[in-house]
mmCIF file of C-alpha atoms and ligand atoms in Angstrom:
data_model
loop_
_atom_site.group_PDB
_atom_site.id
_atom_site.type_symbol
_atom_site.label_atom_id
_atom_site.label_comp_id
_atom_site.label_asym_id
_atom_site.label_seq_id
_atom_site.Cartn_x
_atom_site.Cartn_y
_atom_site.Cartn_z
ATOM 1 C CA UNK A 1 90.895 87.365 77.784
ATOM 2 C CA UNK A 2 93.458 88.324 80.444
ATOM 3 C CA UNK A 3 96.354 86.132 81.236
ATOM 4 C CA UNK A 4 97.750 86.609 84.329
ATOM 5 C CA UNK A 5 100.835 84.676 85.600
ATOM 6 C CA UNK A 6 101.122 84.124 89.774
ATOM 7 C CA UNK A 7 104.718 83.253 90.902
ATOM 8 C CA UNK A 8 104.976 81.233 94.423
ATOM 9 C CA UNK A 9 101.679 79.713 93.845
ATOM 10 C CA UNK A 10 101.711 77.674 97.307
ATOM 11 C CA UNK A 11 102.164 80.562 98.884
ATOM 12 C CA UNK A 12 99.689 82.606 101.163
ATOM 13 C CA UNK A 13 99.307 85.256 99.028
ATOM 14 C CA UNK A 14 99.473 83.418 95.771
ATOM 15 C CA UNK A 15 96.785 81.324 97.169
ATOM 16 C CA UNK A 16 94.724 84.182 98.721
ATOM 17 C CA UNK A 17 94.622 85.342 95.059
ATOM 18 C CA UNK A 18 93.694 82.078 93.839
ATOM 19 C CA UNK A 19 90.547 82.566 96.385
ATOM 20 C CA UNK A 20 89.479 85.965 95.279
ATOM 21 C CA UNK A 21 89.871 84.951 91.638
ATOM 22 C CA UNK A 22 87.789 81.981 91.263
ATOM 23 C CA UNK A 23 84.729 83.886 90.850
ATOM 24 C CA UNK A 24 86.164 85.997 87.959
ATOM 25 C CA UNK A 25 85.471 85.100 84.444
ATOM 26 C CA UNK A 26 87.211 87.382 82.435
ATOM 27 C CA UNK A 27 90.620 86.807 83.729
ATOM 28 C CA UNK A 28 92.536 83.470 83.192
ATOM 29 C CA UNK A 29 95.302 82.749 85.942
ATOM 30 C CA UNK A 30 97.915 80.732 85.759
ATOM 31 C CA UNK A 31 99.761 79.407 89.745
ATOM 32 C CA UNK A 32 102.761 78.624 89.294
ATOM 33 C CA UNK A 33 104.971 76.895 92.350
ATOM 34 C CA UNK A 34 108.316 76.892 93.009
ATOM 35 C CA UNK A 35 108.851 73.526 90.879
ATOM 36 C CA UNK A 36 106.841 74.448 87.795
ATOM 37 C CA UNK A 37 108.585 77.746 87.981
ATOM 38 C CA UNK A 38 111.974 78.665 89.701
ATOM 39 C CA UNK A 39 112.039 81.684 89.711
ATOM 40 C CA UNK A 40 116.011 81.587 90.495
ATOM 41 C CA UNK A 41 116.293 79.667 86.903
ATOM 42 C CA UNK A 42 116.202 82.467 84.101
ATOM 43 C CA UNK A 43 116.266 79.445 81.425
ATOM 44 C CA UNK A 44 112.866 77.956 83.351
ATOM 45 C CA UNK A 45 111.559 81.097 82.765
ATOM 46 C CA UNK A 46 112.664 82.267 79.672
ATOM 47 C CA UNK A 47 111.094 78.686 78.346
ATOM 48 C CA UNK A 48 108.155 79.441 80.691
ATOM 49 C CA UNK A 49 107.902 82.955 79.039
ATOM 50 C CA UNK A 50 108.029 81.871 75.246
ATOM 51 C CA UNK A 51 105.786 78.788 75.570
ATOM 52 C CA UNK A 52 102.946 80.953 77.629
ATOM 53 C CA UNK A 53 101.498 84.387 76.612
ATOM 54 C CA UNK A 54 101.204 86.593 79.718
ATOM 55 C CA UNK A 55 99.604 90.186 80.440
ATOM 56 C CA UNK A 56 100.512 90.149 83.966
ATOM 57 C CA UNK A 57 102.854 88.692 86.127
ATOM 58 C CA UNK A 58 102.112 88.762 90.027
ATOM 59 C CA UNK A 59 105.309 87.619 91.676
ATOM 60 C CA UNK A 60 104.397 85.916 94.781
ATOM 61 C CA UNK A 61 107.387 83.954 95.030
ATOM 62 C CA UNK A 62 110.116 85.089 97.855
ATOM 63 C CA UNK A 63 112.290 83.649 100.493
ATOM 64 C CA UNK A 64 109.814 84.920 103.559
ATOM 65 C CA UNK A 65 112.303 83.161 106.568
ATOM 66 C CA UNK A 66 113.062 86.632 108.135
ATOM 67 C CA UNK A 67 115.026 84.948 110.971
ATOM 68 C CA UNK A 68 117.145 82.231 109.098
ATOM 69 C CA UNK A 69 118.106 84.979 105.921
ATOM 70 C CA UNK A 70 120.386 85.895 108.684
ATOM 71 C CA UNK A 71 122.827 83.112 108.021
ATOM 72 C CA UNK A 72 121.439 82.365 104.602
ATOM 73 C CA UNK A 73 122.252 85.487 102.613
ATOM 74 C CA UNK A 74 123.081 83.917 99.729
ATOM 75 C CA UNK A 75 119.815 82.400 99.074
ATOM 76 C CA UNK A 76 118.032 85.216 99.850
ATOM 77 C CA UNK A 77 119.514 87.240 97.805
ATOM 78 C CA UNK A 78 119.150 85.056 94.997
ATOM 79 C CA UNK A 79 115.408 84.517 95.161
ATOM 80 C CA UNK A 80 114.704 87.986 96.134
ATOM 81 C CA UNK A 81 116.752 89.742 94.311
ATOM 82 C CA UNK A 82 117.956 87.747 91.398
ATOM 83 C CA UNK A 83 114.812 85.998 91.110
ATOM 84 C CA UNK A 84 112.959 89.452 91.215
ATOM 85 C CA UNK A 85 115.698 90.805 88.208
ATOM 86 C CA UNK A 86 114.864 87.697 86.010
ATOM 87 C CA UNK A 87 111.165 88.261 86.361
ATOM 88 C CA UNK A 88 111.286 91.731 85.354
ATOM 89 C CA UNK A 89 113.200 90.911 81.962
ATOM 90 C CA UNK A 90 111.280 88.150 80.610
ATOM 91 C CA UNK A 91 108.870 90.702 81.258
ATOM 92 C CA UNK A 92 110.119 93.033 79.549
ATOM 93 C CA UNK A 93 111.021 91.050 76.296
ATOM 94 C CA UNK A 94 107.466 89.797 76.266
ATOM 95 C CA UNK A 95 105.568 93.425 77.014
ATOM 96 C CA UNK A 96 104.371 91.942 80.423
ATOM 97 C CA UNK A 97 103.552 94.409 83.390
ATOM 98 C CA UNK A 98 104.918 92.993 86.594
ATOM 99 C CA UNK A 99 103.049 93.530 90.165
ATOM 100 C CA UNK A 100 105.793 92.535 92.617
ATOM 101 C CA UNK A 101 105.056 91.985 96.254
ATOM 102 C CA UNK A 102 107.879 93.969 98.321
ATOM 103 C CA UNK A 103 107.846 94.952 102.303
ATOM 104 C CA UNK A 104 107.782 97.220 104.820
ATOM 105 C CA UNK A 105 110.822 95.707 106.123
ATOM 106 C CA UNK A 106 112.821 97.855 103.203
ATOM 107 C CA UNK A 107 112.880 100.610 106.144
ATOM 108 C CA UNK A 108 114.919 101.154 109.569
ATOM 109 C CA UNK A 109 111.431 102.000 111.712
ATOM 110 C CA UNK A 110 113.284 105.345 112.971
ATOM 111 C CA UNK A 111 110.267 107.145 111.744
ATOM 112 C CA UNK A 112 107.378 108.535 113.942
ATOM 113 C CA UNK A 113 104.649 108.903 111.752
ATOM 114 C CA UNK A 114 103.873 106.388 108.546
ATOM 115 C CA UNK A 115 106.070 105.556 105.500
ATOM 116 C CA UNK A 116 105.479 107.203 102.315
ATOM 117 C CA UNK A 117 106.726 105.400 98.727
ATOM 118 C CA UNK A 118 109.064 108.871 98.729
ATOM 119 C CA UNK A 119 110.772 108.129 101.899
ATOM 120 C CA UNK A 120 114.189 106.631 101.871
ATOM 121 C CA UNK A 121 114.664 102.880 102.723
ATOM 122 C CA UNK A 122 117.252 101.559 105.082
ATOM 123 C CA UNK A 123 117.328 98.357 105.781
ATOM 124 C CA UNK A 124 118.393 96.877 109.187
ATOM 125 C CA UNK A 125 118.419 92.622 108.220
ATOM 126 C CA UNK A 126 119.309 90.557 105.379
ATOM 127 C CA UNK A 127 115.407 89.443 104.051
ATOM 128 C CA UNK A 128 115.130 93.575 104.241
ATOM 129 C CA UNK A 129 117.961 94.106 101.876
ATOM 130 C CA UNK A 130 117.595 91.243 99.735
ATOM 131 C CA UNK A 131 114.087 92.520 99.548
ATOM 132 C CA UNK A 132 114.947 96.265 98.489
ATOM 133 C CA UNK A 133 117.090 95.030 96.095
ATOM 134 C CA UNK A 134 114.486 93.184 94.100
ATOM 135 C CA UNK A 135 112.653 96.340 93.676
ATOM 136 C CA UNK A 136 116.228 98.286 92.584
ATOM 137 C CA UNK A 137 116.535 95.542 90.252
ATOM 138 C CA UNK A 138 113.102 95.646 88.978
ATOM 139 C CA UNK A 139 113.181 99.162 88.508
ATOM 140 C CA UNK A 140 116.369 99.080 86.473
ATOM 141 C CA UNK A 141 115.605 96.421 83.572
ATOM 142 C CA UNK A 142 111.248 97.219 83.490
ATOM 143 C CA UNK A 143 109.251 100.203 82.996
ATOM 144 C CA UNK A 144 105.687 98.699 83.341
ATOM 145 C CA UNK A 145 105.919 97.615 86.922
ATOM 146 C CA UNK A 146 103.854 97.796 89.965
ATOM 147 C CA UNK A 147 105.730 97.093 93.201
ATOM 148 C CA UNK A 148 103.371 97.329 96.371
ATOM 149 C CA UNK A 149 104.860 97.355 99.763
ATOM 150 C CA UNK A 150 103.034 95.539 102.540
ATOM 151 C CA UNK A 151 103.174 94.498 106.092
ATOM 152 C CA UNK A 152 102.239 92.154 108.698
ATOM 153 C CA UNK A 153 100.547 89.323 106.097
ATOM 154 C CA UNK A 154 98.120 86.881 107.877
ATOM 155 C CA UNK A 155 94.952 84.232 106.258
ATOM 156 C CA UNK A 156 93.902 81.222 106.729
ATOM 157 C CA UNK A 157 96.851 79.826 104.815
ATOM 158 C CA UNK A 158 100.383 79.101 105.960
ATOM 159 C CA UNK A 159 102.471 80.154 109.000
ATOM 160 C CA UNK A 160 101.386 83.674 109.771
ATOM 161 C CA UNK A 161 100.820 85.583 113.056
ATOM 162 C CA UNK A 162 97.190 84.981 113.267
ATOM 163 C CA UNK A 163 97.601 80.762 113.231
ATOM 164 C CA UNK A 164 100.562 80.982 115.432
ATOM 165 C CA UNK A 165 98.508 82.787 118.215
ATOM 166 C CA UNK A 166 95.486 80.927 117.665
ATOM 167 C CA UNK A 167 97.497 77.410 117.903
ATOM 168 C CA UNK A 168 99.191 78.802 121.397
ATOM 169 C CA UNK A 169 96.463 79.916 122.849
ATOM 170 C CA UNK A 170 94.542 76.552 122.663
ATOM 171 C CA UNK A 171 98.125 75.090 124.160
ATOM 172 C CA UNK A 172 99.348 77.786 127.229
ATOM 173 C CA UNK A 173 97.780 79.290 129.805
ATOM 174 C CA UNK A 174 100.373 83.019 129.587
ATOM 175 C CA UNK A 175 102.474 84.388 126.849
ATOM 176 C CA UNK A 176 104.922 86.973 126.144
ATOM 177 C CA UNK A 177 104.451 88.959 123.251
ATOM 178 C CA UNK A 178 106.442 92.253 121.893
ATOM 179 C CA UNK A 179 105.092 95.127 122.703
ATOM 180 C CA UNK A 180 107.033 97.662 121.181
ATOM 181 C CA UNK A 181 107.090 96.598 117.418
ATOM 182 C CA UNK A 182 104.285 98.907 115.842
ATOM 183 C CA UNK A 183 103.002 97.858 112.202
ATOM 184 C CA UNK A 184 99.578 97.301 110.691
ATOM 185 C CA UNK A 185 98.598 93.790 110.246
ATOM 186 C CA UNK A 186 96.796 93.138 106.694
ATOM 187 C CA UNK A 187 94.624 90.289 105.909
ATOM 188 C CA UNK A 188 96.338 88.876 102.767
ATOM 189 C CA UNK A 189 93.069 88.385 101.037
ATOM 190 C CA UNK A 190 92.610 92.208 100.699
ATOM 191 C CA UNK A 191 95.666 92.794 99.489
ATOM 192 C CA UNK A 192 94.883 89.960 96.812
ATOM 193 C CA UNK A 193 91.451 91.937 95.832
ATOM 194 C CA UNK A 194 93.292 95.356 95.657
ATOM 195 C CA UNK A 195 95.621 93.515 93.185
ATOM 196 C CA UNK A 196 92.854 92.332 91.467
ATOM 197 C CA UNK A 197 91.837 96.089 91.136
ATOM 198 C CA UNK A 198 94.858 97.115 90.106
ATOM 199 C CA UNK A 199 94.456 94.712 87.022
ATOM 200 C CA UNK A 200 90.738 95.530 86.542
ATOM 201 C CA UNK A 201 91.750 98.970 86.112
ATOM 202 C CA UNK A 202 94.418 99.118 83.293
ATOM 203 C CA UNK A 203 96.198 101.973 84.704
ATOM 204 C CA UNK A 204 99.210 102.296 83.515
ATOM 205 C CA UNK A 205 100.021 104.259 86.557
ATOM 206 C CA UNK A 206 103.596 102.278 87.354
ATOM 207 C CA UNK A 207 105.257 102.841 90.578
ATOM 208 C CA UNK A 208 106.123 101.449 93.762
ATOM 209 C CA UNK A 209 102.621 101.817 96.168
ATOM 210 C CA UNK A 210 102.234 101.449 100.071
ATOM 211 C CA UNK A 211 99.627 99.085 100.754
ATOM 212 C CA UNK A 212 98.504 97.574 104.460
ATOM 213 C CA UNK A 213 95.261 97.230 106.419
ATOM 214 C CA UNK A 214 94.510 100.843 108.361
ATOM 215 C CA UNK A 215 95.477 101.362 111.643
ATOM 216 C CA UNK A 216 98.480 100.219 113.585
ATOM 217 C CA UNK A 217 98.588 98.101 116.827
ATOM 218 C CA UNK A 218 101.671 96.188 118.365
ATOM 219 C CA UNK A 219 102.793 92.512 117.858
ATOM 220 C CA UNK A 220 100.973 92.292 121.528
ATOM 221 C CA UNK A 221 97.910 93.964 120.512
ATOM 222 C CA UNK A 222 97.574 91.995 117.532
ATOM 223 C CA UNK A 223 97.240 89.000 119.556
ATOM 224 C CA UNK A 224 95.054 90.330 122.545
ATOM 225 C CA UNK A 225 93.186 91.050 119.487
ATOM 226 C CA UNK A 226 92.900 87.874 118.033
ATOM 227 C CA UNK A 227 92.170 86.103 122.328
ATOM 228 C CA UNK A 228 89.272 88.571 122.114
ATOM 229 C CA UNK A 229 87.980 87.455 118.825
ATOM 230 C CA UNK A 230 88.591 84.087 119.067
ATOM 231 C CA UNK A 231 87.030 83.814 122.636
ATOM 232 C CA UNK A 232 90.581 82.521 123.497
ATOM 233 C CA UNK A 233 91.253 82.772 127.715
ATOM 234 C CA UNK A 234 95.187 83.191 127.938
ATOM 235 C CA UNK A 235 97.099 85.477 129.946
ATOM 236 C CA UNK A 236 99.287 88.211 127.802
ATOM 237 C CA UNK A 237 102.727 90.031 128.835
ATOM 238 C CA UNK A 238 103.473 92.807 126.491
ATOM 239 C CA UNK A 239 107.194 92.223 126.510
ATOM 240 C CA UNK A 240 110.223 95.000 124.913
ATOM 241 C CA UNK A 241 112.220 93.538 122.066
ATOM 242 C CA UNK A 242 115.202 93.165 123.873
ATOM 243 C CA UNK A 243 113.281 90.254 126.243
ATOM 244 C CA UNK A 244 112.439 88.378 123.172
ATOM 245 C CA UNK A 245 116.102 88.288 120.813
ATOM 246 C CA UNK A 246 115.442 87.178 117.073
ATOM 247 C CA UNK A 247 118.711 87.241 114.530
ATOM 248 C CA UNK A 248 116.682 89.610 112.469
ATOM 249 C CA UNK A 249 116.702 92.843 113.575
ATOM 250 C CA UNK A 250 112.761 94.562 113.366
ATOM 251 C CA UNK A 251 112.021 98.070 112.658
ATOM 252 C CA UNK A 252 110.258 99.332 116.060
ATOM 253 C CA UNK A 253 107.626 101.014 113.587
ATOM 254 C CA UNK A 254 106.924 100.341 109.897
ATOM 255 C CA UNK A 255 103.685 101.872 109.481
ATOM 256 C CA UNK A 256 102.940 102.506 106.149
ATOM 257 C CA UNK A 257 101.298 105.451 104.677
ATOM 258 C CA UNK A 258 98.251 103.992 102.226
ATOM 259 C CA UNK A 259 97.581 106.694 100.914
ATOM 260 C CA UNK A 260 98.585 107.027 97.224
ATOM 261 C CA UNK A 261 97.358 103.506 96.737
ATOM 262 C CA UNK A 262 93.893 104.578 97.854
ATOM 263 C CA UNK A 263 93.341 107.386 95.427
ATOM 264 C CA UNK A 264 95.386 106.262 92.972
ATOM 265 C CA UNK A 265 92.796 102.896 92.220
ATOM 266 C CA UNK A 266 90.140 104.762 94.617
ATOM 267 C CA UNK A 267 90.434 101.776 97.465
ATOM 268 C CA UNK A 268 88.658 101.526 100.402
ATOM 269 C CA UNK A 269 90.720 99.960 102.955
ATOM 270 C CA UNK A 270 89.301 98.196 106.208
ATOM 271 C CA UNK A 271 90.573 98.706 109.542
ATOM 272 C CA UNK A 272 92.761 95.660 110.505
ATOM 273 C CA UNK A 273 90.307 94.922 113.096
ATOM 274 C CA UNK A 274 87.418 94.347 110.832
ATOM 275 C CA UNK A 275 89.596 92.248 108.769
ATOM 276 C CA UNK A 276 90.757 90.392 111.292
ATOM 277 C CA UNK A 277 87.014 89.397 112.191
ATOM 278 C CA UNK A 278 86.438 88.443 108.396
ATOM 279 C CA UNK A 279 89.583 86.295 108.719
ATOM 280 C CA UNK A 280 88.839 84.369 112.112
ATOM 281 C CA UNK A 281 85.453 83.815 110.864
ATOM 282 C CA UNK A 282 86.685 82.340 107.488
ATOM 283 C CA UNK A 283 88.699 80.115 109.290
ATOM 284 C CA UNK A 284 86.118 79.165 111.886
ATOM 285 C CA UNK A 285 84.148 78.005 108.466
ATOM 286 C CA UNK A 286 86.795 75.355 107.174
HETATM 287 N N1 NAP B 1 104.220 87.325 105.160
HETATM 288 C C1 NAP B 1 104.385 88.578 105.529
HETATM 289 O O1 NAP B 1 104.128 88.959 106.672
HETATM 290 C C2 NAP B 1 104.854 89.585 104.517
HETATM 291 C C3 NAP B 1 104.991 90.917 104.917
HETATM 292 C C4 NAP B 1 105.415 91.860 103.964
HETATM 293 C C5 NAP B 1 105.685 91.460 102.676
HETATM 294 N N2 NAP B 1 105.569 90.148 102.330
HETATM 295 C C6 NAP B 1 105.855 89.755 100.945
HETATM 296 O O2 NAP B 1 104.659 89.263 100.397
HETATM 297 C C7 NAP B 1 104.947 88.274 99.398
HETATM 298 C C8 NAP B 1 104.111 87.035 99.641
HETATM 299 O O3 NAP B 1 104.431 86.529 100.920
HETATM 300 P P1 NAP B 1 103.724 85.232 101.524
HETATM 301 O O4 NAP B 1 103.363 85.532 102.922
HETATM 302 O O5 NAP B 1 102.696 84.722 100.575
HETATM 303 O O6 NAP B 1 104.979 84.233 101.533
HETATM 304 P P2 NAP B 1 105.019 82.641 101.566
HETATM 305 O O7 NAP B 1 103.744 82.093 102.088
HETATM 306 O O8 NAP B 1 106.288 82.291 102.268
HETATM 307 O O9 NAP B 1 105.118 82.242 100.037
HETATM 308 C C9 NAP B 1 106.274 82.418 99.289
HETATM 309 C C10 NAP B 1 106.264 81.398 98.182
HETATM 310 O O10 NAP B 1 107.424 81.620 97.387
HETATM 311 C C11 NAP B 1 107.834 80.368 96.924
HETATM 312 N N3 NAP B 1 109.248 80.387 96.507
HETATM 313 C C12 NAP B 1 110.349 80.451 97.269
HETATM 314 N N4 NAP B 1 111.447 80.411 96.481
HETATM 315 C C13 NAP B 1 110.997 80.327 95.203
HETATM 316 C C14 NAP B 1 111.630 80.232 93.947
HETATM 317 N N5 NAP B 1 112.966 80.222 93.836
HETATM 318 N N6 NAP B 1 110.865 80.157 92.831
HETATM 319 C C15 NAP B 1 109.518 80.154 92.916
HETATM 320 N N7 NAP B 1 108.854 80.213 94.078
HETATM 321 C C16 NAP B 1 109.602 80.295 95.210
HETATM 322 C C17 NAP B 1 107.626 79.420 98.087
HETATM 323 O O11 NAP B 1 107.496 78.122 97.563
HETATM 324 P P3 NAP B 1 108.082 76.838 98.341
HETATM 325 O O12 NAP B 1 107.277 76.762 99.606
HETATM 326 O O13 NAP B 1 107.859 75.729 97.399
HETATM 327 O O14 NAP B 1 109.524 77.159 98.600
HETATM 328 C C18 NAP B 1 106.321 79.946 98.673
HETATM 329 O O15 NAP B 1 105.219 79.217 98.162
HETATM 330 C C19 NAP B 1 106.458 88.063 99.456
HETATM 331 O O16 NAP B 1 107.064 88.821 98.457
HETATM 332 C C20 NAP B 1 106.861 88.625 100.810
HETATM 333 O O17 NAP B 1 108.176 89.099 100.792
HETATM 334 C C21 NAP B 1 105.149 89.200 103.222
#
């Protein structure tokens, strides 16, 4: 039987895994959160690593706070970067392959058409750096590694997007909302089940991989989205970026380019407006 190791196992992610994973038998998983597992502590883990035999390690675990990385580089270096370079040698000393969870915040957004895993990062905030360095770092000490890029991350769990909208809209009557930010929102869950695939598969096809919901829409047009679905009644102002000033800088457009992923483990990927249905209806259900 499969062991499989999940990092940041409060997480959404971790936790959309956690959902997707309870019906599979052949695979045993092992959540980890940040106090059974630090992943800033290399003894914690290297204990961790001997005392437990892995074949995977999904590493979940990241500072996420886009906004506050600004003034807290340190930290965000440390768990994204550092954390990310620990990982990836008590993986290697044990023959573990590593899937790590990176972004699509690892590029500038000066690009018109979607991001392939060829195209040159640049990254224009801290969490972006700190991010892109984790993968450098990863692909320095480890071989066997996956490292899939994603955007936009929304479920039922945590603070995302999707439970930020739906909480305002039951509370205001208007809202402003960026309108020229272009990404493709994913429903965390999917990317959970195509890491699940990845697994199923054995490939020992390493690399870094794009993955995201399909299509692309605005920050605003995620949320007119979610109104609609939701049967919300709100009034909406698409808004420009410079109306609505965050510390982080965003990349106007971080579309990425799925397509490697897709035939790679031969993945069918939903539009982010099916997905979104799914998730509003899963959440409707609770
Ligand atoms: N959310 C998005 O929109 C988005 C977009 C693109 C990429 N990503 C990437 O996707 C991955 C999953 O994101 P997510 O949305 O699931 O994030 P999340 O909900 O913020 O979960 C991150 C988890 O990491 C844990 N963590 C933080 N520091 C840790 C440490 N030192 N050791 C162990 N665990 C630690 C946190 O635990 P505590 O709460 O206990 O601190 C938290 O449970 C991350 O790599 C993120 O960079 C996310």
């Amino acid at each position: 039987m499969k062991r499989i190791l999940v990092t940041g196992g409060n997480g959404q992610l971790a936790r959309c895994i956690n959902d997707v994973v309870s019906s599979v038998a052949e695979y045993e998983f092992i959540f980890a959160n940040s106090y059974d597992l630090d992943i800033t502590n290399k003894a914690q883990i290297n204990t961790f690593f001997e005392q437990n035999l892995f074949d995977y390690c999904i590493n979940c675990a990241a500072y996420t706070a886009v906004d506050k990385a600004e003034n807290d580089y340190e930290k965000a270096f440390i768990v994204n970067a550092l954390g990310a370079e620990y990982l990836a040698n008590a993986c290697k000393k044990k023959g573990v392959i590593l899937i790590h969870i990176s972004t699509d915040f690892v590029f500038d957004g000066k690009k018109i058409s979607s991001y392939e895993e060829r195209d040159a990062a640049n990254t224009i905030n801290v969490y972006g750096a700190s991010k892109l360095k984790g993968e450098q770092l990863i692909q320095e000490n480890l071989s066997q590694y996956f490292i899939i890029r994603t955007s936009w991350l929304y479920s039922e769990y945590g603070a995302n997007f999707l439970k930020t909208m739906l909480r305002l809209g039951n509370e205001k009557e208007e809202l402003n909302v960026v309108s020229d930010q272009i990404g493709s929102p994913t429903y965390a869950k999917n990317l959970a089940k195509v890491i699940l695939k990845i697994i199923e598969t054995e490939s020992n096809n390493y690399g870094v991989y794009h993955y995201s919901d399909r299509g692309k829409t605005s920050w605003c047009g995620f949320a007119q989205a979610i109104f609609e679905e939701a049967k919300i009644n709100i009034e909406l102002n698409p808004i420009k970026t410079a109306a609505y000033p965050t510390p982080a800088k965003r990349p106007p457009f971080s579309v990425l380019c799925t397509a490697k992923i897709s035939e790679v483990f031969d993945i069918e990927i939903s539009y982010w407006k099916d997905s979104l249905k799914v998730a509003i209806k899963t959440l409707n259900k609770d």
